[in-house]
Amino acid sequence: EAGVVQSPRYKIIEKKQPVAFWCNPISGHNTLYWYLQNLGQGPELLIRYENEEAVDDSQLPKDRFSAERLKGVDSTLKIQPAELGDSAVYLCASSLERGLAGLVEQFFGPGTRLTVL
Amino acid sequence: AQSVTQPDIHITVSEGASLELRCNYSYGATPYLFWYVQSPGQGLQLLLKYFSGDTLVQGIKGFEAEFKRSQSSFNLRKPSVHWSDAAEYFCAFCDQTGANNLFFGTGTRLTVIP
């Protein structure tokens, strides 16, 4: 069974440019998560989807970040415009159903490492 | 505030030696606690989790963790470390509000020397 797929794996852009990350969750997983992992830190949740609905986006900086999951399967996270401080790893995870996050394991993708110059 | 703390940023152990990674939590009730491992270029992988019941939890790859309410700790242990265990280890907890999100510690980097 394929795991969570993310692309690109690495991205280098100049500040003020837009950037987008793509995530394809494990087949059948209706819950999808985007996390931000700064260097030397643990992941922090940005947004969680239940199917196509964003049920928790309280930590998403909405002035420059946006996300979508139009058909309830794959998802795109966008930053426009990117700032130097956005350099980090962006992780995607999926799980079978929301419930308690611990009762259903979250499976993580390898992440996209973004460098903003 | 609810949180988990990992006091050790970096630990170095010899291959074959025992390992203990520390995790302290701050939570009003009994938290749901987890340990994840992140190898270079890899996604996070769940090692083990604690919800209730037996305070000694067995996980994958020979890891175990013990929940100690009196010490607010959930330390990860392994009796004999292998070179392949070198990675970043994260302790996390799940809140029990409606959001039920995962909150991670800052991680401990494990180096294994031959």
PDB file of C-alpha atoms in Angstrom:
ATOM      1  CA  GLU A   1       0.000   0.000   0.000  1.00  0.00           C
ATOM      2  CA  ALA A   2       1.364   3.369  -0.982  1.00  0.00           C
ATOM      3  CA  GLY A   3       1.938   5.857   1.785  1.00  0.00           C
ATOM      4  CA  VAL A   4       1.230   9.556   1.847  1.00  0.00           C
ATOM      5  CA  VAL A   5       2.780  11.148  -1.211  1.00  0.00           C
ATOM      6  CA  GLN A   6       4.041  14.703  -1.229  1.00  0.00           C
ATOM      7  CA  SER A   7       5.580  16.779  -3.960  1.00  0.00           C
ATOM      8  CA  PRO A   8       7.861  18.432  -4.523  1.00  0.00           C
ATOM      9  CA  ARG A   9      10.296  17.102  -1.943  1.00  0.00           C
ATOM     10  CA  TYR A  10      12.382  20.249  -2.098  1.00  0.00           C
ATOM     11  CA  LYS A  11      11.607  23.757  -3.255  1.00  0.00           C
ATOM     12  CA  ILE A  12      13.781  26.854  -3.381  1.00  0.00           C
ATOM     13  CA  ILE A  13      12.178  30.175  -4.198  1.00  0.00           C
ATOM     14  CA  GLU A  14      12.856  33.854  -3.762  1.00  0.00           C
ATOM     15  CA  LYS A  15      10.843  35.857  -1.282  1.00  0.00           C
ATOM     16  CA  LYS A  16       7.588  37.308  -2.522  1.00  0.00           C
ATOM     17  CA  GLN A  17       7.158  34.440  -4.970  1.00  0.00           C
ATOM     18  CA  PRO A  18       4.203  32.044  -4.714  1.00  0.00           C
ATOM     19  CA  VAL A  19       4.679  28.352  -3.949  1.00  0.00           C
ATOM     20  CA  ALA A  20       2.389  25.346  -3.777  1.00  0.00           C
ATOM     21  CA  PHE A  21       2.713  21.936  -2.177  1.00  0.00           C
ATOM     22  CA  TRP A  22       0.739  18.884  -3.124  1.00  0.00           C
ATOM     23  CA  CYS A  23      -0.337  15.938  -1.010  1.00  0.00           C
ATOM     24  CA  ASN A  24      -2.007  12.669  -1.933  1.00  0.00           C
ATOM     25  CA  PRO A  25      -3.205  10.809   1.169  1.00  0.00           C
ATOM     26  CA  ILE A  26      -3.457   7.089   1.643  1.00  0.00           C
ATOM     27  CA  SER A  27      -6.394   5.694  -0.300  1.00  0.00           C
ATOM     28  CA  GLY A  28      -9.550   5.702   1.770  1.00  0.00           C
ATOM     29  CA  HIS A  29      -8.278   8.171   4.371  1.00  0.00           C
ATOM     30  CA  ASN A  30     -10.866  10.899   4.660  1.00  0.00           C
ATOM     31  CA  THR A  31      -8.955  13.026   7.168  1.00  0.00           C
ATOM     32  CA  LEU A  32      -6.009  15.028   5.929  1.00  0.00           C
ATOM     33  CA  TYR A  33      -3.638  17.255   7.913  1.00  0.00           C
ATOM     34  CA  TRP A  34      -1.052  19.849   6.969  1.00  0.00           C
ATOM     35  CA  TYR A  35       1.720  20.512   9.494  1.00  0.00           C
ATOM     36  CA  LEU A  36       4.531  23.049   9.585  1.00  0.00           C
ATOM     37  CA  GLN A  37       7.856  21.918  11.013  1.00  0.00           C
ATOM     38  CA  ASN A  38      10.424  24.610  11.668  1.00  0.00           C
ATOM     39  CA  LEU A  39      14.066  23.662  12.081  1.00  0.00           C
ATOM     40  CA  GLY A  40      14.675  22.133  15.489  1.00  0.00           C
ATOM     41  CA  GLN A  41      10.983  22.063  16.338  1.00  0.00           C
ATOM     42  CA  GLY A  42       8.158  19.576  16.341  1.00  0.00           C
ATOM     43  CA  PRO A  43       5.374  19.714  13.769  1.00  0.00           C
ATOM     44  CA  GLU A  44       2.554  22.191  14.311  1.00  0.00           C
ATOM     45  CA  LEU A  45      -0.869  21.701  12.803  1.00  0.00           C
ATOM     46  CA  LEU A  46      -1.862  24.216  10.139  1.00  0.00           C
ATOM     47  CA  ILE A  47      -5.141  22.781   8.928  1.00  0.00           C
ATOM     48  CA  ARG A  48      -7.211  19.625   9.119  1.00  0.00           C
ATOM     49  CA  TYR A  49      -9.713  18.395   6.562  1.00  0.00           C
ATOM     50  CA  GLU A  50     -12.565  15.981   6.978  1.00  0.00           C
ATOM     51  CA  ASN A  51     -13.248  14.978   3.382  1.00  0.00           C
ATOM     52  CA  GLU A  52     -13.371  18.299   1.520  1.00  0.00           C
ATOM     53  CA  GLU A  53     -14.258  20.409   4.559  1.00  0.00           C
ATOM     54  CA  ALA A  54     -11.607  22.332   6.486  1.00  0.00           C
ATOM     55  CA  VAL A  55     -12.745  21.635  10.046  1.00  0.00           C
ATOM     56  CA  ASP A  56      -9.790  23.221  11.832  1.00  0.00           C
ATOM     57  CA  ASP A  57      -7.795  26.013  10.206  1.00  0.00           C
ATOM     58  CA  SER A  58      -7.272  28.140  13.296  1.00  0.00           C
ATOM     59  CA  GLN A  59      -3.477  28.000  12.987  1.00  0.00           C
ATOM     60  CA  LEU A  60      -3.337  28.759   9.275  1.00  0.00           C
ATOM     61  CA  PRO A  61      -2.011  32.289   8.571  1.00  0.00           C
ATOM     62  CA  LYS A  62      -4.786  33.231   6.237  1.00  0.00           C
ATOM     63  CA  ASP A  63      -3.206  36.413   4.958  1.00  0.00           C
ATOM     64  CA  ARG A  64      -0.738  34.447   2.857  1.00  0.00           C
ATOM     65  CA  PHE A  65      -1.566  30.766   3.265  1.00  0.00           C
ATOM     66  CA  SER A  66      -4.415  28.914   1.623  1.00  0.00           C
ATOM     67  CA  ALA A  67      -5.337  25.278   1.190  1.00  0.00           C
ATOM     68  CA  GLU A  68      -7.861  23.274  -0.709  1.00  0.00           C
ATOM     69  CA  ARG A  69      -9.079  19.722  -0.966  1.00  0.00           C
ATOM     70  CA  LEU A  70     -11.671  20.018  -3.670  1.00  0.00           C
ATOM     71  CA  LYS A  71     -12.699  16.393  -4.160  1.00  0.00           C
ATOM     72  CA  GLY A  72     -11.893  15.188  -0.682  1.00  0.00           C
ATOM     73  CA  VAL A  73      -8.812  13.306  -1.840  1.00  0.00           C
ATOM     74  CA  ASP A  74      -5.586  15.134  -2.652  1.00  0.00           C
ATOM     75  CA  SER A  75      -4.831  18.570  -1.282  1.00  0.00           C
ATOM     76  CA  THR A  76      -2.783  21.644  -2.133  1.00  0.00           C
ATOM     77  CA  LEU A  77      -1.227  24.099   0.301  1.00  0.00           C
ATOM     78  CA  LYS A  78      -0.249  27.473  -1.126  1.00  0.00           C
ATOM     79  CA  ILE A  79       1.794  30.395   0.130  1.00  0.00           C
ATOM     80  CA  GLN A  80       1.527  33.729  -1.643  1.00  0.00           C
ATOM     81  CA  PRO A  81       3.708  35.656  -1.267  1.00  0.00           C
ATOM     82  CA  ALA A  82       6.400  33.643   0.507  1.00  0.00           C
ATOM     83  CA  GLU A  83       8.525  35.266   3.204  1.00  0.00           C
ATOM     84  CA  LEU A  84      11.943  34.351   4.522  1.00  0.00           C
ATOM     85  CA  GLY A  85      10.388  33.001   7.698  1.00  0.00           C
ATOM     86  CA  ASP A  86       8.367  30.463   5.745  1.00  0.00           C
ATOM     87  CA  SER A  87      11.473  28.335   5.220  1.00  0.00           C
ATOM     88  CA  ALA A  88      10.538  25.053   6.874  1.00  0.00           C
ATOM     89  CA  VAL A  89       9.325  21.532   6.190  1.00  0.00           C
ATOM     90  CA  TYR A  90       5.663  21.169   5.323  1.00  0.00           C
ATOM     91  CA  LEU A  91       4.270  17.791   6.301  1.00  0.00           C
ATOM     92  CA  CYS A  92       1.077  16.164   5.177  1.00  0.00           C
ATOM     93  CA  ALA A  93      -0.617  13.369   7.100  1.00  0.00           C
ATOM     94  CA  SER A  94      -3.787  11.361   6.709  1.00  0.00           C
ATOM     95  CA  SER A  95      -5.938   9.075   8.797  1.00  0.00           C
ATOM     96  CA  LEU A  96      -8.981   6.912   8.338  1.00  0.00           C
ATOM     97  CA  GLU A  97     -11.406   9.026  10.285  1.00  0.00           C
ATOM     98  CA  ARG A  98     -11.223  11.971  12.591  1.00  0.00           C
ATOM     99  CA  GLY A  99     -12.419  10.677  15.926  1.00  0.00           C
ATOM    100  CA  LEU A 100      -9.720  10.992  18.515  1.00  0.00           C
ATOM    101  CA  ALA A 101      -6.439  11.565  16.720  1.00  0.00           C
ATOM    102  CA  GLY A 102      -4.828   8.939  18.853  1.00  0.00           C
ATOM    103  CA  LEU A 103      -7.311   6.223  18.184  1.00  0.00           C
ATOM    104  CA  VAL A 104      -6.685   6.395  14.483  1.00  0.00           C
ATOM    105  CA  GLU A 105      -3.058   6.667  13.546  1.00  0.00           C
ATOM    106  CA  GLN A 106      -1.928   9.600  11.489  1.00  0.00           C
ATOM    107  CA  PHE A 107       0.355   8.531   8.657  1.00  0.00           C
ATOM    108  CA  PHE A 108       2.866  11.144   7.599  1.00  0.00           C
ATOM    109  CA  GLY A 109       4.388  11.887   4.238  1.00  0.00           C
ATOM    110  CA  PRO A 110       8.103  12.702   3.831  1.00  0.00           C
ATOM    111  CA  GLY A 111       7.428  16.415   3.679  1.00  0.00           C
ATOM    112  CA  THR A 112       8.391  19.273   1.395  1.00  0.00           C
ATOM    113  CA  ARG A 113      11.418  21.266   2.446  1.00  0.00           C
ATOM    114  CA  LEU A 114      10.954  24.904   1.464  1.00  0.00           C
ATOM    115  CA  THR A 115      13.808  27.359   1.312  1.00  0.00           C
ATOM    116  CA  VAL A 116      12.961  31.009   0.765  1.00  0.00           C
ATOM    117  CA  LEU A 117      15.893  33.188  -0.316  1.00  0.00           C
TER     118      LEU A 117
ATOM    119  CA  ALA B   1      -0.976  25.508  29.228  1.00  0.00           C
ATOM    120  CA  GLN B   2      -1.065  22.011  27.816  1.00  0.00           C
ATOM    121  CA  SER B   3       2.303  20.919  26.501  1.00  0.00           C
ATOM    122  CA  VAL B   4       4.962  18.277  26.276  1.00  0.00           C
ATOM    123  CA  THR B   5       8.593  19.014  27.004  1.00  0.00           C
ATOM    124  CA  GLN B   6      11.597  17.089  25.807  1.00  0.00           C
ATOM    125  CA  PRO B   7      14.513  18.304  27.929  1.00  0.00           C
ATOM    126  CA  ASP B   8      17.255  16.715  25.848  1.00  0.00           C
ATOM    127  CA  ILE B   9      17.969  18.268  22.485  1.00  0.00           C
ATOM    128  CA  HIS B  10      20.650  15.753  21.514  1.00  0.00           C
ATOM    129  CA  ILE B  11      21.703  12.408  22.975  1.00  0.00           C
ATOM    130  CA  THR B  12      24.602  10.216  21.923  1.00  0.00           C
ATOM    131  CA  VAL B  13      24.772   6.547  22.839  1.00  0.00           C
ATOM    132  CA  SER B  14      26.973   3.655  21.844  1.00  0.00           C
ATOM    133  CA  GLU B  15      25.505   0.866  19.783  1.00  0.00           C
ATOM    134  CA  GLY B  16      24.267  -1.862  22.091  1.00  0.00           C
ATOM    135  CA  ALA B  17      23.823   0.480  25.029  1.00  0.00           C
ATOM    136  CA  SER B  18      20.485   1.193  26.632  1.00  0.00           C
ATOM    137  CA  LEU B  19      18.509   4.323  25.803  1.00  0.00           C
ATOM    138  CA  GLU B  20      16.060   6.525  27.644  1.00  0.00           C
ATOM    139  CA  LEU B  21      14.532   9.639  26.087  1.00  0.00           C
ATOM    140  CA  ARG B  22      12.666  11.943  28.406  1.00  0.00           C
ATOM    141  CA  CYS B  23       9.245  13.482  27.931  1.00  0.00           C
ATOM    142  CA  ASN B  24       7.310  15.514  30.478  1.00  0.00           C
ATOM    143  CA  TYR B  25       3.748  16.608  29.980  1.00  0.00           C
ATOM    144  CA  SER B  26       1.564  19.334  31.356  1.00  0.00           C
ATOM    145  CA  TYR B  27      -2.121  18.526  31.104  1.00  0.00           C
ATOM    146  CA  GLY B  28      -5.117  18.802  33.389  1.00  0.00           C
ATOM    147  CA  ALA B  29      -6.359  15.265  32.947  1.00  0.00           C
ATOM    148  CA  THR B  30      -4.773  12.030  31.803  1.00  0.00           C
ATOM    149  CA  PRO B  31      -3.436  12.822  28.370  1.00  0.00           C
ATOM    150  CA  TYR B  32      -3.149  10.639  25.356  1.00  0.00           C
ATOM    151  CA  LEU B  33       0.586  10.372  24.729  1.00  0.00           C
ATOM    152  CA  PHE B  34       2.641   9.263  21.768  1.00  0.00           C
ATOM    153  CA  TRP B  35       6.190   8.761  20.611  1.00  0.00           C
ATOM    154  CA  TYR B  36       7.096   9.292  16.951  1.00  0.00           C
ATOM    155  CA  VAL B  37      10.389   8.771  15.151  1.00  0.00           C
ATOM    156  CA  GLN B  38      11.577  10.800  12.165  1.00  0.00           C
ATOM    157  CA  SER B  39      14.487   9.503  10.134  1.00  0.00           C
ATOM    158  CA  PRO B  40      16.277  11.834   7.706  1.00  0.00           C
ATOM    159  CA  GLY B  41      14.143  12.414   4.654  1.00  0.00           C
ATOM    160  CA  GLN B  42      11.353  10.293   6.059  1.00  0.00           C
ATOM    161  CA  GLY B  43       7.953  11.034   7.456  1.00  0.00           C
ATOM    162  CA  LEU B  44       7.068  10.633  11.099  1.00  0.00           C
ATOM    163  CA  GLN B  45       6.377   7.084  12.192  1.00  0.00           C
ATOM    164  CA  LEU B  46       4.374   6.158  15.263  1.00  0.00           C
ATOM    165  CA  LEU B  47       6.388   4.084  17.741  1.00  0.00           C
ATOM    166  CA  LEU B  48       3.798   3.692  20.483  1.00  0.00           C
ATOM    167  CA  LYS B  49       0.889   5.355  22.235  1.00  0.00           C
ATOM    168  CA  TYR B  50      -0.706   5.494  25.682  1.00  0.00           C
ATOM    169  CA  PHE B  51      -4.365   6.070  26.363  1.00  0.00           C
ATOM    170  CA  SER B  52      -5.104   4.356  29.671  1.00  0.00           C
ATOM    171  CA  GLY B  53      -4.607   1.084  31.502  1.00  0.00           C
ATOM    172  CA  ASP B  54      -1.222  -0.542  31.722  1.00  0.00           C
ATOM    173  CA  THR B  55       1.340   2.191  32.226  1.00  0.00           C
ATOM    174  CA  LEU B  56       4.079   0.268  30.423  1.00  0.00           C
ATOM    175  CA  VAL B  57       3.473   0.428  26.704  1.00  0.00           C
ATOM    176  CA  GLN B  58       5.217  -1.713  24.127  1.00  0.00           C
ATOM    177  CA  GLY B  59       5.867  -0.344  20.678  1.00  0.00           C
ATOM    178  CA  ILE B  60       7.527  -1.224  17.439  1.00  0.00           C
ATOM    179  CA  LYS B  61      11.248  -1.689  16.870  1.00  0.00           C
ATOM    180  CA  GLY B  62      11.795  -2.878  20.442  1.00  0.00           C
ATOM    181  CA  PHE B  63      10.807   0.415  22.066  1.00  0.00           C
ATOM    182  CA  GLU B  64       8.728   0.804  25.206  1.00  0.00           C
ATOM    183  CA  ALA B  65       7.526   3.740  27.253  1.00  0.00           C
ATOM    184  CA  GLU B  66       6.276   4.099  30.796  1.00  0.00           C
ATOM    185  CA  PHE B  67       3.586   6.535  31.868  1.00  0.00           C
ATOM    186  CA  LYS B  68       4.250   7.933  35.357  1.00  0.00           C
ATOM    187  CA  ARG B  69       1.499  10.196  36.569  1.00  0.00           C
ATOM    188  CA  SER B  70       3.383  11.190  39.720  1.00  0.00           C
ATOM    189  CA  GLN B  71       6.254  12.511  37.614  1.00  0.00           C
ATOM    190  CA  SER B  72       4.175  13.729  34.665  1.00  0.00           C
ATOM    191  CA  SER B  73       6.484  11.729  32.451  1.00  0.00           C
ATOM    192  CA  PHE B  74       6.309   9.388  29.519  1.00  0.00           C
ATOM    193  CA  ASN B  75       9.887   8.332  28.858  1.00  0.00           C
ATOM    194  CA  LEU B  76      10.886   6.196  25.908  1.00  0.00           C
ATOM    195  CA  ARG B  77      13.290   3.302  26.452  1.00  0.00           C
ATOM    196  CA  LYS B  78      15.126   0.676  24.509  1.00  0.00           C
ATOM    197  CA  PRO B  79      17.409  -1.907  26.131  1.00  0.00           C
ATOM    198  CA  SER B  80      19.907  -2.143  23.268  1.00  0.00           C
ATOM    199  CA  VAL B  81      20.268   0.531  20.618  1.00  0.00           C
ATOM    200  CA  HIS B  82      21.038  -0.283  16.996  1.00  0.00           C
ATOM    201  CA  TRP B  83      22.802   2.039  14.572  1.00  0.00           C
ATOM    202  CA  SER B  84      19.554   2.277  12.588  1.00  0.00           C
ATOM    203  CA  ASP B  85      17.846   3.918  15.578  1.00  0.00           C
ATOM    204  CA  ALA B  86      19.686   7.160  14.878  1.00  0.00           C
ATOM    205  CA  ALA B  87      16.907   9.641  14.171  1.00  0.00           C
ATOM    206  CA  GLU B  88      14.823  12.430  15.682  1.00  0.00           C
ATOM    207  CA  TYR B  89      12.306  11.390  18.307  1.00  0.00           C
ATOM    208  CA  PHE B  90       9.181  13.354  19.133  1.00  0.00           C
ATOM    209  CA  CYS B  91       6.872  13.049  22.089  1.00  0.00           C
ATOM    210  CA  ALA B  92       3.322  14.237  21.439  1.00  0.00           C
ATOM    211  CA  PHE B  93      -0.011  14.439  23.153  1.00  0.00           C
ATOM    212  CA  CYS B  94      -3.551  14.540  21.894  1.00  0.00           C
ATOM    213  CA  ASP B  95      -5.942  16.977  23.436  1.00  0.00           C
ATOM    214  CA  GLN B  96      -9.323  15.671  24.403  1.00  0.00           C
ATOM    215  CA  THR B  97     -11.348  18.623  23.262  1.00  0.00           C
ATOM    216  CA  GLY B  98     -13.437  18.428  20.164  1.00  0.00           C
ATOM    217  CA  ALA B  99     -10.424  19.251  18.010  1.00  0.00           C
ATOM    218  CA  ASN B 100      -8.420  16.213  19.141  1.00  0.00           C
ATOM    219  CA  ASN B 101      -5.247  17.465  17.531  1.00  0.00           C
ATOM    220  CA  LEU B 102      -1.699  16.300  18.088  1.00  0.00           C
ATOM    221  CA  PHE B 103       0.798  18.588  19.841  1.00  0.00           C
ATOM    222  CA  PHE B 104       4.456  17.743  19.524  1.00  0.00           C
ATOM    223  CA  GLY B 105       7.501  18.403  21.673  1.00  0.00           C
ATOM    224  CA  THR B 106      10.638  19.923  20.206  1.00  0.00           C
ATOM    225  CA  GLY B 107      12.280  16.571  19.630  1.00  0.00           C
ATOM    226  CA  THR B 108      15.432  14.760  20.716  1.00  0.00           C
ATOM    227  CA  ARG B 109      18.084  13.898  18.181  1.00  0.00           C
ATOM    228  CA  LEU B 110      19.679  10.512  18.792  1.00  0.00           C
ATOM    229  CA  THR B 111      23.179   9.777  17.541  1.00  0.00           C
ATOM    230  CA  VAL B 112      24.457   6.199  17.735  1.00  0.00           C
ATOM    231  CA  ILE B 113      28.191   5.629  17.712  1.00  0.00           C
ATOM    232  CA  PRO B 114      29.798   2.298  16.862  1.00  0.00           C
TER     233      PRO B 114
END
